[in-house]
Amino acid sequence: MQGKVALVTGASGGIGREIAKALAKEGAYVVVNYNGSQAGADETVRQIEAAGGRAGVYQCNVSNFEESGAMISSIIKEQGSLDILVNNSGITRDNLLLKMKEEDFDSVIDINLKGTFNCIKHAARQMLKQKSGRIINISSVSGVMGNAGQANYSASKAGVIGLTKSVARELASRGITVNAVAPGFVDTKMTEVLTDEVKETAVKQIPLARFGKPEEIADMTAFLASEKAGYITGQVISVDGGMSM
Ligand code: NAP
């Protein structure tokens, strides 16, 4: 990935940080996007630079169409291209349907699904000009299988799958691949809040009988971003310990 420019949204910690590190390790210059956690984003850059890689930070709320556009324009202006886009930003606002507030549905859709659309829309113009590009969207096992208590989140992540497949069909003839990675339960801040009981029940549904590590999602994402994955597009790759088989 020498000479390539990558944007990883939501890379201030968790899975996004490991994706940013994995792309930088392959030689890409990585823009580490964050929304609220500047210290986390700075730490991601520190870890990349300590390993000999190159990176910069960019604050942007991906659910805002104009802000996402400004971020991508500024990357292209400063770095000259945008070759890899990883839409990783995501939130949960879990509750059973009857208790779920309208604003909890809206905010999850706005960040997880519309945020992904916003960044793809702005990045696609540049990738079309370049006649090349890699877009990887982080979906979820909840988007593939559904999950009680996550009507909003599952809808957003299933939406990301539909978006991935449609855009993959639109952009394929111009050398741009678009794929989704669907992680299962992964040890990050997002799953830290689950009770031990919920975690134990989850592990029982995972054939490999453990939560995944952020690095395991990052390895698949880096592969899809590489030259070696040039004949893969419109796919949803589950990295979930066998949960969805
Ligand atoms: P995490 O540690 O909570 O990280 C979420 C990231 O999203 C943070 O960097 C956060 O940035 C960013 N973010 C949130 N709102 C944003 C916004 N409006 N604009 C830009 N960035 C925003 O969670 P994670 O577990 O690493 O999750 C990463 C992705 O994997 C998400 O899409 C998640 O849905 C997906 N996933 C996770 C799991 C899991 O078990 N952990 C399973 C399946 C899928 P700030 O902190 O700076 O706001």
PDB file of C-alpha atoms and ligand atoms in Angstrom:
ATOM      1  CA  MET A   1       0.000   0.000   0.000  1.00  0.00           C
ATOM      2  CA  GLN A   2       3.033   2.304  -0.436  1.00  0.00           C
ATOM      3  CA  GLY A   3       1.863   5.638  -1.845  1.00  0.00           C
ATOM      4  CA  LYS A   4      -1.799   4.943  -1.039  1.00  0.00           C
ATOM      5  CA  VAL A   5      -3.957   7.223   1.086  1.00  0.00           C
ATOM      6  CA  ALA A   6      -6.534   5.672   3.421  1.00  0.00           C
ATOM      7  CA  LEU A   7      -9.318   7.146   5.543  1.00  0.00           C
ATOM      8  CA  VAL A   8     -10.566   5.107   8.498  1.00  0.00           C
ATOM      9  CA  THR A   9     -13.622   6.591  10.191  1.00  0.00           C
ATOM     10  CA  GLY A  10     -13.994   6.107  13.935  1.00  0.00           C
ATOM     11  CA  ALA A  11     -10.351   5.194  14.449  1.00  0.00           C
ATOM     12  CA  SER A  12      -9.945   6.701  17.921  1.00  0.00           C
ATOM     13  CA  GLY A  13     -10.040   3.238  19.505  1.00  0.00           C
ATOM     14  CA  GLY A  14     -11.393  -0.299  19.225  1.00  0.00           C
ATOM     15  CA  ILE A  15     -11.621  -1.917  15.794  1.00  0.00           C
ATOM     16  CA  GLY A  16     -10.961   1.334  13.891  1.00  0.00           C
ATOM     17  CA  ARG A  17      -7.612   1.854  15.616  1.00  0.00           C
ATOM     18  CA  GLU A  18      -6.460  -1.652  14.679  1.00  0.00           C
ATOM     19  CA  ILE A  19      -7.620  -1.162  11.069  1.00  0.00           C
ATOM     20  CA  ALA A  20      -5.688   2.126  10.870  1.00  0.00           C
ATOM     21  CA  LYS A  21      -2.583   0.402  12.258  1.00  0.00           C
ATOM     22  CA  ALA A  22      -2.912  -2.538   9.860  1.00  0.00           C
ATOM     23  CA  LEU A  23      -3.198  -0.258   6.791  1.00  0.00           C
ATOM     24  CA  ALA A  24      -0.276   1.908   7.961  1.00  0.00           C
ATOM     25  CA  LYS A  25       1.821  -1.228   8.491  1.00  0.00           C
ATOM     26  CA  GLU A  26       1.252  -2.066   4.814  1.00  0.00           C
ATOM     27  CA  GLY A  27       2.615   1.378   3.887  1.00  0.00           C
ATOM     28  CA  ALA A  28      -0.543   3.514   3.480  1.00  0.00           C
ATOM     29  CA  TYR A  29      -0.746   7.074   4.807  1.00  0.00           C
ATOM     30  CA  VAL A  30      -3.749   6.836   7.134  1.00  0.00           C
ATOM     31  CA  VAL A  31      -6.191   9.578   8.095  1.00  0.00           C
ATOM     32  CA  VAL A  32      -7.526   8.703  11.549  1.00  0.00           C
ATOM     33  CA  ASN A  33     -11.038  10.130  11.860  1.00  0.00           C
ATOM     34  CA  TYR A  34     -12.705  10.656  15.220  1.00  0.00           C
ATOM     35  CA  ASN A  35     -15.773  12.480  16.486  1.00  0.00           C
ATOM     36  CA  GLY A  36     -15.371  13.175  20.211  1.00  0.00           C
ATOM     37  CA  SER A  37     -12.257  11.311  21.365  1.00  0.00           C
ATOM     38  CA  GLN A  38      -9.279  13.394  20.260  1.00  0.00           C
ATOM     39  CA  ALA A  39      -6.943  11.773  22.803  1.00  0.00           C
ATOM     40  CA  GLY A  40      -7.866   8.356  21.406  1.00  0.00           C
ATOM     41  CA  ALA A  41      -7.190   9.474  17.829  1.00  0.00           C
ATOM     42  CA  ASP A  42      -3.839  10.986  18.858  1.00  0.00           C
ATOM     43  CA  GLU A  43      -2.953   7.672  20.529  1.00  0.00           C
ATOM     44  CA  THR A  44      -3.747   5.804  17.288  1.00  0.00           C
ATOM     45  CA  VAL A  45      -1.383   8.133  15.392  1.00  0.00           C
ATOM     46  CA  ARG A  46       1.266   7.746  18.111  1.00  0.00           C
ATOM     47  CA  GLN A  47       1.110   3.945  17.796  1.00  0.00           C
ATOM     48  CA  ILE A  48       1.316   4.120  13.974  1.00  0.00           C
ATOM     49  CA  GLU A  49       4.307   6.467  14.057  1.00  0.00           C
ATOM     50  CA  ALA A  50       6.048   4.399  16.743  1.00  0.00           C
ATOM     51  CA  ALA A  51       5.832   1.443  14.337  1.00  0.00           C
ATOM     52  CA  GLY A  52       7.376   3.535  11.532  1.00  0.00           C
ATOM     53  CA  GLY A  53       4.093   4.400   9.746  1.00  0.00           C
ATOM     54  CA  ARG A  54       2.543   7.703   8.645  1.00  0.00           C
ATOM     55  CA  ALA A  55      -0.815   9.106   9.773  1.00  0.00           C
ATOM     56  CA  GLY A  56      -2.790  12.251  10.552  1.00  0.00           C
ATOM     57  CA  VAL A  57      -6.021  12.991  12.450  1.00  0.00           C
ATOM     58  CA  TYR A  58      -9.269  14.582  11.280  1.00  0.00           C
ATOM     59  CA  GLN A  59     -12.252  15.421  13.493  1.00  0.00           C
ATOM     60  CA  CYS A  60     -15.605  14.983  11.775  1.00  0.00           C
ATOM     61  CA  ASN A  61     -19.082  13.800  12.639  1.00  0.00           C
ATOM     62  CA  VAL A  62     -19.716  11.397   9.752  1.00  0.00           C
ATOM     63  CA  SER A  63     -23.485  11.700  10.097  1.00  0.00           C
ATOM     64  CA  ASN A  64     -23.185  15.287   8.830  1.00  0.00           C
ATOM     65  CA  PHE A  65     -23.140  15.328   5.026  1.00  0.00           C
ATOM     66  CA  GLU A  66     -21.275  18.656   4.662  1.00  0.00           C
ATOM     67  CA  GLU A  67     -18.683  17.807   7.333  1.00  0.00           C
ATOM     68  CA  SER A  68     -17.944  14.467   5.678  1.00  0.00           C
ATOM     69  CA  GLY A  69     -17.543  16.218   2.326  1.00  0.00           C
ATOM     70  CA  ALA A  70     -15.187  18.807   3.820  1.00  0.00           C
ATOM     71  CA  MET A  71     -13.075  16.056   5.428  1.00  0.00           C
ATOM     72  CA  ILE A  72     -12.703  14.146   2.164  1.00  0.00           C
ATOM     73  CA  SER A  73     -11.974  17.292   0.099  1.00  0.00           C
ATOM     74  CA  SER A  74      -9.307  18.304   2.567  1.00  0.00           C
ATOM     75  CA  ILE A  75      -7.652  14.849   2.432  1.00  0.00           C
ATOM     76  CA  ILE A  76      -7.574  14.962  -1.376  1.00  0.00           C
ATOM     77  CA  LYS A  77      -6.192  18.516  -1.346  1.00  0.00           C
ATOM     78  CA  GLU A  78      -3.465  17.702   1.171  1.00  0.00           C
ATOM     79  CA  GLN A  79      -2.539  14.157   0.144  1.00  0.00           C
ATOM     80  CA  GLY A  80      -3.383  14.231  -3.583  1.00  0.00           C
ATOM     81  CA  SER A  81      -5.615  11.131  -3.610  1.00  0.00           C
ATOM     82  CA  LEU A  82      -7.951   8.894  -1.647  1.00  0.00           C
ATOM     83  CA  ASP A  83      -7.421   5.220  -2.386  1.00  0.00           C
ATOM     84  CA  ILE A  84      -8.940   3.347   0.553  1.00  0.00           C
ATOM     85  CA  LEU A  85     -12.058   4.245   2.553  1.00  0.00           C
ATOM     86  CA  VAL A  86     -13.006   2.212   5.627  1.00  0.00           C
ATOM     87  CA  ASN A  87     -16.404   3.145   7.072  1.00  0.00           C
ATOM     88  CA  ASN A  88     -15.998   1.929  10.626  1.00  0.00           C
ATOM     89  CA  SER A  89     -17.715   4.605  12.781  1.00  0.00           C
ATOM     90  CA  GLY A  90     -20.598   3.160  14.704  1.00  0.00           C
ATOM     91  CA  ILE A  91     -22.687   3.416  17.858  1.00  0.00           C
ATOM     92  CA  THR A  92     -25.261   1.309  19.691  1.00  0.00           C
ATOM     93  CA  ARG A  93     -28.366   2.471  21.568  1.00  0.00           C
ATOM     94  CA  ASP A  94     -29.771  -0.923  22.553  1.00  0.00           C
ATOM     95  CA  ASN A  95     -33.276  -1.495  23.861  1.00  0.00           C
ATOM     96  CA  LEU A  96     -36.233  -3.753  23.232  1.00  0.00           C
ATOM     97  CA  LEU A  97     -38.525  -2.436  20.505  1.00  0.00           C
ATOM     98  CA  LEU A  98     -41.298  -1.329  22.850  1.00  0.00           C
ATOM     99  CA  LYS A  99     -38.845   0.671  24.970  1.00  0.00           C
ATOM    100  CA  MET A 100     -36.759   2.064  22.109  1.00  0.00           C
ATOM    101  CA  LYS A 101     -37.022   5.827  21.760  1.00  0.00           C
ATOM    102  CA  GLU A 102     -37.381   7.423  18.355  1.00  0.00           C
ATOM    103  CA  GLU A 103     -34.159   9.407  18.879  1.00  0.00           C
ATOM    104  CA  ASP A 104     -32.277   6.168  19.606  1.00  0.00           C
ATOM    105  CA  PHE A 105     -33.431   4.752  16.293  1.00  0.00           C
ATOM    106  CA  ASP A 106     -32.569   7.954  14.428  1.00  0.00           C
ATOM    107  CA  SER A 107     -29.097   8.481  15.887  1.00  0.00           C
ATOM    108  CA  VAL A 108     -28.004   4.905  15.165  1.00  0.00           C
ATOM    109  CA  ILE A 109     -29.255   5.099  11.572  1.00  0.00           C
ATOM    110  CA  ASP A 110     -27.691   8.559  11.138  1.00  0.00           C
ATOM    111  CA  ILE A 111     -24.207   7.514  12.204  1.00  0.00           C
ATOM    112  CA  ASN A 112     -24.011   3.862  11.137  1.00  0.00           C
ATOM    113  CA  LEU A 113     -25.889   3.972   7.834  1.00  0.00           C
ATOM    114  CA  LYS A 114     -26.098   7.579   6.671  1.00  0.00           C
ATOM    115  CA  GLY A 115     -22.520   8.224   7.832  1.00  0.00           C
ATOM    116  CA  THR A 116     -21.389   5.367   5.600  1.00  0.00           C
ATOM    117  CA  PHE A 117     -23.401   6.755   2.673  1.00  0.00           C
ATOM    118  CA  ASN A 118     -21.993  10.265   3.248  1.00  0.00           C
ATOM    119  CA  CYS A 119     -18.365   9.163   3.104  1.00  0.00           C
ATOM    120  CA  ILE A 120     -18.899   6.833   0.134  1.00  0.00           C
ATOM    121  CA  LYS A 121     -20.725   9.548  -1.790  1.00  0.00           C
ATOM    122  CA  HIS A 122     -17.908  12.074  -1.330  1.00  0.00           C
ATOM    123  CA  ALA A 123     -15.073   9.575  -1.854  1.00  0.00           C
ATOM    124  CA  ALA A 124     -16.592   7.946  -4.946  1.00  0.00           C
ATOM    125  CA  ARG A 125     -16.122  11.044  -7.136  1.00  0.00           C
ATOM    126  CA  GLN A 126     -12.360  10.977  -6.535  1.00  0.00           C
ATOM    127  CA  MET A 127     -12.105   7.188  -6.907  1.00  0.00           C
ATOM    128  CA  LEU A 128     -14.009   7.372 -10.198  1.00  0.00           C
ATOM    129  CA  LYS A 129     -11.484   9.937 -11.459  1.00  0.00           C
ATOM    130  CA  GLN A 130      -8.625   7.698 -10.302  1.00  0.00           C
ATOM    131  CA  LYS A 131     -10.344   4.640 -11.839  1.00  0.00           C
ATOM    132  CA  SER A 132      -9.409   2.687  -8.729  1.00  0.00           C
ATOM    133  CA  GLY A 133     -10.350   2.441  -5.084  1.00  0.00           C
ATOM    134  CA  ARG A 134     -11.198   0.186  -2.205  1.00  0.00           C
ATOM    135  CA  ILE A 135     -14.229   0.755   0.025  1.00  0.00           C
ATOM    136  CA  ILE A 136     -14.765  -1.453   3.067  1.00  0.00           C
ATOM    137  CA  ASN A 137     -17.834  -0.985   5.245  1.00  0.00           C
ATOM    138  CA  ILE A 138     -17.963  -2.424   8.752  1.00  0.00           C
ATOM    139  CA  SER A 139     -21.353  -4.095   9.180  1.00  0.00           C
ATOM    140  CA  SER A 140     -22.160  -6.612  11.944  1.00  0.00           C
ATOM    141  CA  VAL A 141     -23.444 -10.099  12.641  1.00  0.00           C
ATOM    142  CA  SER A 142     -26.540  -8.255  13.931  1.00  0.00           C
ATOM    143  CA  GLY A 143     -27.131  -6.937  10.413  1.00  0.00           C
ATOM    144  CA  VAL A 144     -26.859 -10.462   9.023  1.00  0.00           C
ATOM    145  CA  MET A 145     -28.909 -12.368  11.632  1.00  0.00           C
ATOM    146  CA  GLY A 146     -30.867  -9.731  13.578  1.00  0.00           C
ATOM    147  CA  ASN A 147     -30.559  -9.459  17.358  1.00  0.00           C
ATOM    148  CA  ALA A 148     -33.195  -8.910  20.034  1.00  0.00           C
ATOM    149  CA  GLY A 149     -32.660  -5.496  21.636  1.00  0.00           C
ATOM    150  CA  GLN A 150     -30.939  -4.077  18.550  1.00  0.00           C
ATOM    151  CA  ALA A 151     -33.747  -3.244  16.082  1.00  0.00           C
ATOM    152  CA  ASN A 152     -32.059   0.105  15.323  1.00  0.00           C
ATOM    153  CA  TYR A 153     -28.518  -1.265  15.106  1.00  0.00           C
ATOM    154  CA  SER A 154     -29.487  -4.370  13.094  1.00  0.00           C
ATOM    155  CA  ALA A 155     -31.457  -2.214  10.660  1.00  0.00           C
ATOM    156  CA  SER A 156     -28.487   0.136  10.236  1.00  0.00           C
ATOM    157  CA  LYS A 157     -26.030  -2.724   9.676  1.00  0.00           C
ATOM    158  CA  ALA A 158     -28.366  -4.601   7.291  1.00  0.00           C
ATOM    159  CA  GLY A 159     -28.720  -1.266   5.483  1.00  0.00           C
ATOM    160  CA  VAL A 160     -24.938  -1.092   5.190  1.00  0.00           C
ATOM    161  CA  ILE A 161     -25.010  -4.491   3.463  1.00  0.00           C
ATOM    162  CA  GLY A 162     -27.585  -3.327   0.894  1.00  0.00           C
ATOM    163  CA  LEU A 163     -25.638  -0.113   0.355  1.00  0.00           C
ATOM    164  CA  THR A 164     -22.415  -2.103  -0.132  1.00  0.00           C
ATOM    165  CA  LYS A 165     -23.933  -4.380  -2.775  1.00  0.00           C
ATOM    166  CA  SER A 166     -25.640  -1.587  -4.734  1.00  0.00           C
ATOM    167  CA  VAL A 167     -22.578   0.666  -4.777  1.00  0.00           C
ATOM    168  CA  ALA A 168     -20.355  -2.318  -5.653  1.00  0.00           C
ATOM    169  CA  ARG A 169     -22.481  -2.869  -8.770  1.00  0.00           C
ATOM    170  CA  GLU A 170     -22.330   0.829  -9.696  1.00  0.00           C
ATOM    171  CA  LEU A 171     -18.576   1.258  -9.283  1.00  0.00           C
ATOM    172  CA  ALA A 172     -17.176  -2.109 -10.398  1.00  0.00           C
ATOM    173  CA  SER A 173     -16.605  -1.106 -14.024  1.00  0.00           C
ATOM    174  CA  ARG A 174     -14.286   1.694 -12.841  1.00  0.00           C
ATOM    175  CA  GLY A 175     -11.947  -0.557 -10.864  1.00  0.00           C
ATOM    176  CA  ILE A 176     -13.455   0.231  -7.478  1.00  0.00           C
ATOM    177  CA  THR A 177     -14.326  -2.623  -5.122  1.00  0.00           C
ATOM    178  CA  VAL A 178     -16.858  -2.283  -2.305  1.00  0.00           C
ATOM    179  CA  ASN A 179     -17.165  -4.945   0.386  1.00  0.00           C
ATOM    180  CA  ALA A 180     -18.519  -5.322   3.898  1.00  0.00           C
ATOM    181  CA  VAL A 181     -16.962  -7.015   6.903  1.00  0.00           C
ATOM    182  CA  ALA A 182     -19.471  -8.362   9.422  1.00  0.00           C
ATOM    183  CA  PRO A 183     -17.798  -8.848  12.804  1.00  0.00           C
ATOM    184  CA  GLY A 184     -19.364 -10.928  15.544  1.00  0.00           C
ATOM    185  CA  PHE A 185     -18.820  -9.983  19.190  1.00  0.00           C
ATOM    186  CA  VAL A 186     -15.450  -8.229  19.490  1.00  0.00           C
ATOM    187  CA  ASP A 187     -13.688  -7.067  22.665  1.00  0.00           C
ATOM    188  CA  THR A 188     -13.943  -3.240  22.529  1.00  0.00           C
ATOM    189  CA  LYS A 189     -15.582  -0.362  24.387  1.00  0.00           C
ATOM    190  CA  MET A 190     -18.817  -1.223  22.548  1.00  0.00           C
ATOM    191  CA  THR A 191     -19.108  -4.669  24.163  1.00  0.00           C
ATOM    192  CA  GLU A 192     -17.487  -3.689  27.489  1.00  0.00           C
ATOM    193  CA  VAL A 193     -20.890  -2.422  28.661  1.00  0.00           C
ATOM    194  CA  LEU A 194     -22.567  -5.831  28.279  1.00  0.00           C
ATOM    195  CA  THR A 195     -23.293  -7.670  31.528  1.00  0.00           C
ATOM    196  CA  ASP A 196     -21.394 -10.893  32.267  1.00  0.00           C
ATOM    197  CA  GLU A 197     -24.655 -12.780  31.783  1.00  0.00           C
ATOM    198  CA  VAL A 198     -25.167 -11.352  28.276  1.00  0.00           C
ATOM    199  CA  LYS A 199     -21.516 -12.092  27.430  1.00  0.00           C
ATOM    200  CA  GLU A 200     -21.820 -15.704  28.621  1.00  0.00           C
ATOM    201  CA  THR A 201     -25.015 -16.215  26.603  1.00  0.00           C
ATOM    202  CA  ALA A 202     -23.281 -14.732  23.555  1.00  0.00           C
ATOM    203  CA  VAL A 203     -20.252 -16.993  23.858  1.00  0.00           C
ATOM    204  CA  LYS A 204     -22.581 -20.028  23.887  1.00  0.00           C
ATOM    205  CA  GLN A 205     -23.755 -19.023  20.391  1.00  0.00           C
ATOM    206  CA  ILE A 206     -20.207 -18.752  19.016  1.00  0.00           C
ATOM    207  CA  PRO A 207     -18.769 -22.037  17.676  1.00  0.00           C
ATOM    208  CA  LEU A 208     -15.215 -20.814  18.383  1.00  0.00           C
ATOM    209  CA  ALA A 209     -16.435 -20.051  21.949  1.00  0.00           C
ATOM    210  CA  ARG A 210     -14.823 -16.644  22.442  1.00  0.00           C
ATOM    211  CA  PHE A 211     -15.145 -12.987  21.491  1.00  0.00           C
ATOM    212  CA  GLY A 212     -13.017 -11.795  18.562  1.00  0.00           C
ATOM    213  CA  LYS A 213     -10.058  -9.443  18.846  1.00  0.00           C
ATOM    214  CA  PRO A 214     -10.067  -6.072  17.013  1.00  0.00           C
ATOM    215  CA  GLU A 215      -6.900  -7.216  15.200  1.00  0.00           C
ATOM    216  CA  GLU A 216      -8.846 -10.109  13.647  1.00  0.00           C
ATOM    217  CA  ILE A 217     -11.298  -7.668  12.030  1.00  0.00           C
ATOM    218  CA  ALA A 218      -8.398  -5.435  10.981  1.00  0.00           C
ATOM    219  CA  ASP A 219      -6.582  -8.294   9.211  1.00  0.00           C
ATOM    220  CA  MET A 220      -9.608  -9.058   7.010  1.00  0.00           C
ATOM    221  CA  THR A 221     -10.168  -5.357   6.297  1.00  0.00           C
ATOM    222  CA  ALA A 222      -6.522  -4.872   5.304  1.00  0.00           C
ATOM    223  CA  PHE A 223      -6.759  -7.883   2.991  1.00  0.00           C
ATOM    224  CA  LEU A 224      -9.868  -6.455   1.278  1.00  0.00           C
ATOM    225  CA  ALA A 225      -8.008  -3.137   0.902  1.00  0.00           C
ATOM    226  CA  SER A 226      -5.016  -4.827  -0.725  1.00  0.00           C
ATOM    227  CA  GLU A 227      -4.189  -5.512  -4.388  1.00  0.00           C
ATOM    228  CA  LYS A 228      -4.675  -9.237  -3.675  1.00  0.00           C
ATOM    229  CA  ALA A 229      -8.437  -8.697  -3.170  1.00  0.00           C
ATOM    230  CA  GLY A 230      -8.919  -7.137  -6.608  1.00  0.00           C
ATOM    231  CA  TYR A 231     -11.436  -9.764  -7.775  1.00  0.00           C
ATOM    232  CA  ILE A 232     -13.686  -9.527  -4.694  1.00  0.00           C
ATOM    233  CA  THR A 233     -16.571  -7.051  -4.690  1.00  0.00           C
ATOM    234  CA  GLY A 234     -20.080  -6.786  -3.267  1.00  0.00           C
ATOM    235  CA  GLN A 235     -19.326  -9.409  -0.616  1.00  0.00           C
ATOM    236  CA  VAL A 236     -20.111  -9.600   3.071  1.00  0.00           C
ATOM    237  CA  ILE A 237     -17.287 -11.370   4.880  1.00  0.00           C
ATOM    238  CA  SER A 238     -18.256 -12.601   8.328  1.00  0.00           C
ATOM    239  CA  VAL A 239     -15.499 -12.576  10.941  1.00  0.00           C
ATOM    240  CA  ASP A 240     -17.570 -13.918  13.804  1.00  0.00           C
ATOM    241  CA  GLY A 241     -16.140 -17.177  15.123  1.00  0.00           C
ATOM    242  CA  GLY A 242     -18.724 -19.071  13.086  1.00  0.00           C
ATOM    243  CA  MET A 243     -21.712 -17.434  14.762  1.00  0.00           C
ATOM    244  CA  SER A 244     -23.676 -16.790  11.560  1.00  0.00           C
ATOM    245  CA  MET A 245     -22.937 -20.019   9.678  1.00  0.00           C
TER     246      MET A 245
HETATM  247  P1  NAP B   1     -15.951   1.710  19.657  1.00  0.00           P
HETATM  248  O1  NAP B   1     -14.694   1.287  20.353  1.00  0.00           O
HETATM  249  O2  NAP B   1     -17.069   2.263  20.453  1.00  0.00           O
HETATM  250  O3  NAP B   1     -15.534   2.745  18.507  1.00  0.00           O
HETATM  251  C1  NAP B   1     -16.501   3.424  17.761  1.00  0.00           C
HETATM  252  C2  NAP B   1     -15.819   4.485  16.932  1.00  0.00           C
HETATM  253  O4  NAP B   1     -16.826   5.179  16.188  1.00  0.00           O
HETATM  254  C3  NAP B   1     -15.080   5.519  17.774  1.00  0.00           C
HETATM  255  O5  NAP B   1     -13.824   5.795  17.200  1.00  0.00           O
HETATM  256  C4  NAP B   1     -15.988   6.754  17.676  1.00  0.00           C
HETATM  257  O6  NAP B   1     -15.261   7.973  17.700  1.00  0.00           O
HETATM  258  C5  NAP B   1     -16.581   6.573  16.297  1.00  0.00           C
HETATM  259  N1  NAP B   1     -17.784   7.374  16.123  1.00  0.00           N
HETATM  260  C6  NAP B   1     -18.941   7.335  16.838  1.00  0.00           C
HETATM  261  N2  NAP B   1     -19.786   8.275  16.390  1.00  0.00           N
HETATM  262  C7  NAP B   1     -19.157   8.926  15.380  1.00  0.00           C
HETATM  263  C8  NAP B   1     -19.513   9.990  14.526  1.00  0.00           C
HETATM  264  N3  NAP B   1     -20.706  10.595  14.612  1.00  0.00           N
HETATM  265  N4  NAP B   1     -18.617  10.406  13.597  1.00  0.00           N
HETATM  266  C9  NAP B   1     -17.408   9.820  13.503  1.00  0.00           C
HETATM  267  N5  NAP B   1     -17.013   8.799  14.285  1.00  0.00           N
HETATM  268  C10 NAP B   1     -17.879   8.357  15.209  1.00  0.00           C
HETATM  269  O7  NAP B   1     -16.581   0.506  18.852  1.00  0.00           O
HETATM  270  P2  NAP B   1     -15.950  -0.711  18.029  1.00  0.00           P
HETATM  271  O8  NAP B   1     -16.392  -1.941  18.704  1.00  0.00           O
HETATM  272  O9  NAP B   1     -14.512  -0.506  17.753  1.00  0.00           O
HETATM  273  O10 NAP B   1     -16.813  -0.589  16.687  1.00  0.00           O
HETATM  274  C11 NAP B   1     -16.277  -0.260  15.425  1.00  0.00           C
HETATM  275  C12 NAP B   1     -17.249  -0.689  14.349  1.00  0.00           C
HETATM  276  O11 NAP B   1     -17.411  -2.119  14.387  1.00  0.00           O
HETATM  277  C13 NAP B   1     -18.658  -0.111  14.517  1.00  0.00           C
HETATM  278  O12 NAP B   1     -19.214   0.194  13.258  1.00  0.00           O
HETATM  279  C14 NAP B   1     -19.425  -1.250  15.157  1.00  0.00           C
HETATM  280  O13 NAP B   1     -20.803  -1.150  14.912  1.00  0.00           O
HETATM  281  C15 NAP B   1     -18.787  -2.432  14.462  1.00  0.00           C
HETATM  282  N6  NAP B   1     -18.959  -3.695  15.173  1.00  0.00           N
HETATM  283  C16 NAP B   1     -18.476  -3.855  16.434  1.00  0.00           C
HETATM  284  C17 NAP B   1     -18.678  -5.067  17.078  1.00  0.00           C
HETATM  285  C18 NAP B   1     -18.170  -5.337  18.472  1.00  0.00           C
HETATM  286  O14 NAP B   1     -18.525  -6.374  19.029  1.00  0.00           O
HETATM  287  N7  NAP B   1     -17.360  -4.480  19.072  1.00  0.00           N
HETATM  288  C19 NAP B   1     -19.369  -6.110  16.432  1.00  0.00           C
HETATM  289  C20 NAP B   1     -19.839  -5.899  15.145  1.00  0.00           C
HETATM  290  C21 NAP B   1     -19.626  -4.692  14.522  1.00  0.00           C
HETATM  291  P3  NAP B   1     -15.260   8.970  18.983  1.00  0.00           P
HETATM  292  O15 NAP B   1     -14.999   8.099  20.172  1.00  0.00           O
HETATM  293  O16 NAP B   1     -14.183   9.912  18.674  1.00  0.00           O
HETATM  294  O17 NAP B   1     -16.617   9.582  19.031  1.00  0.00           O
END
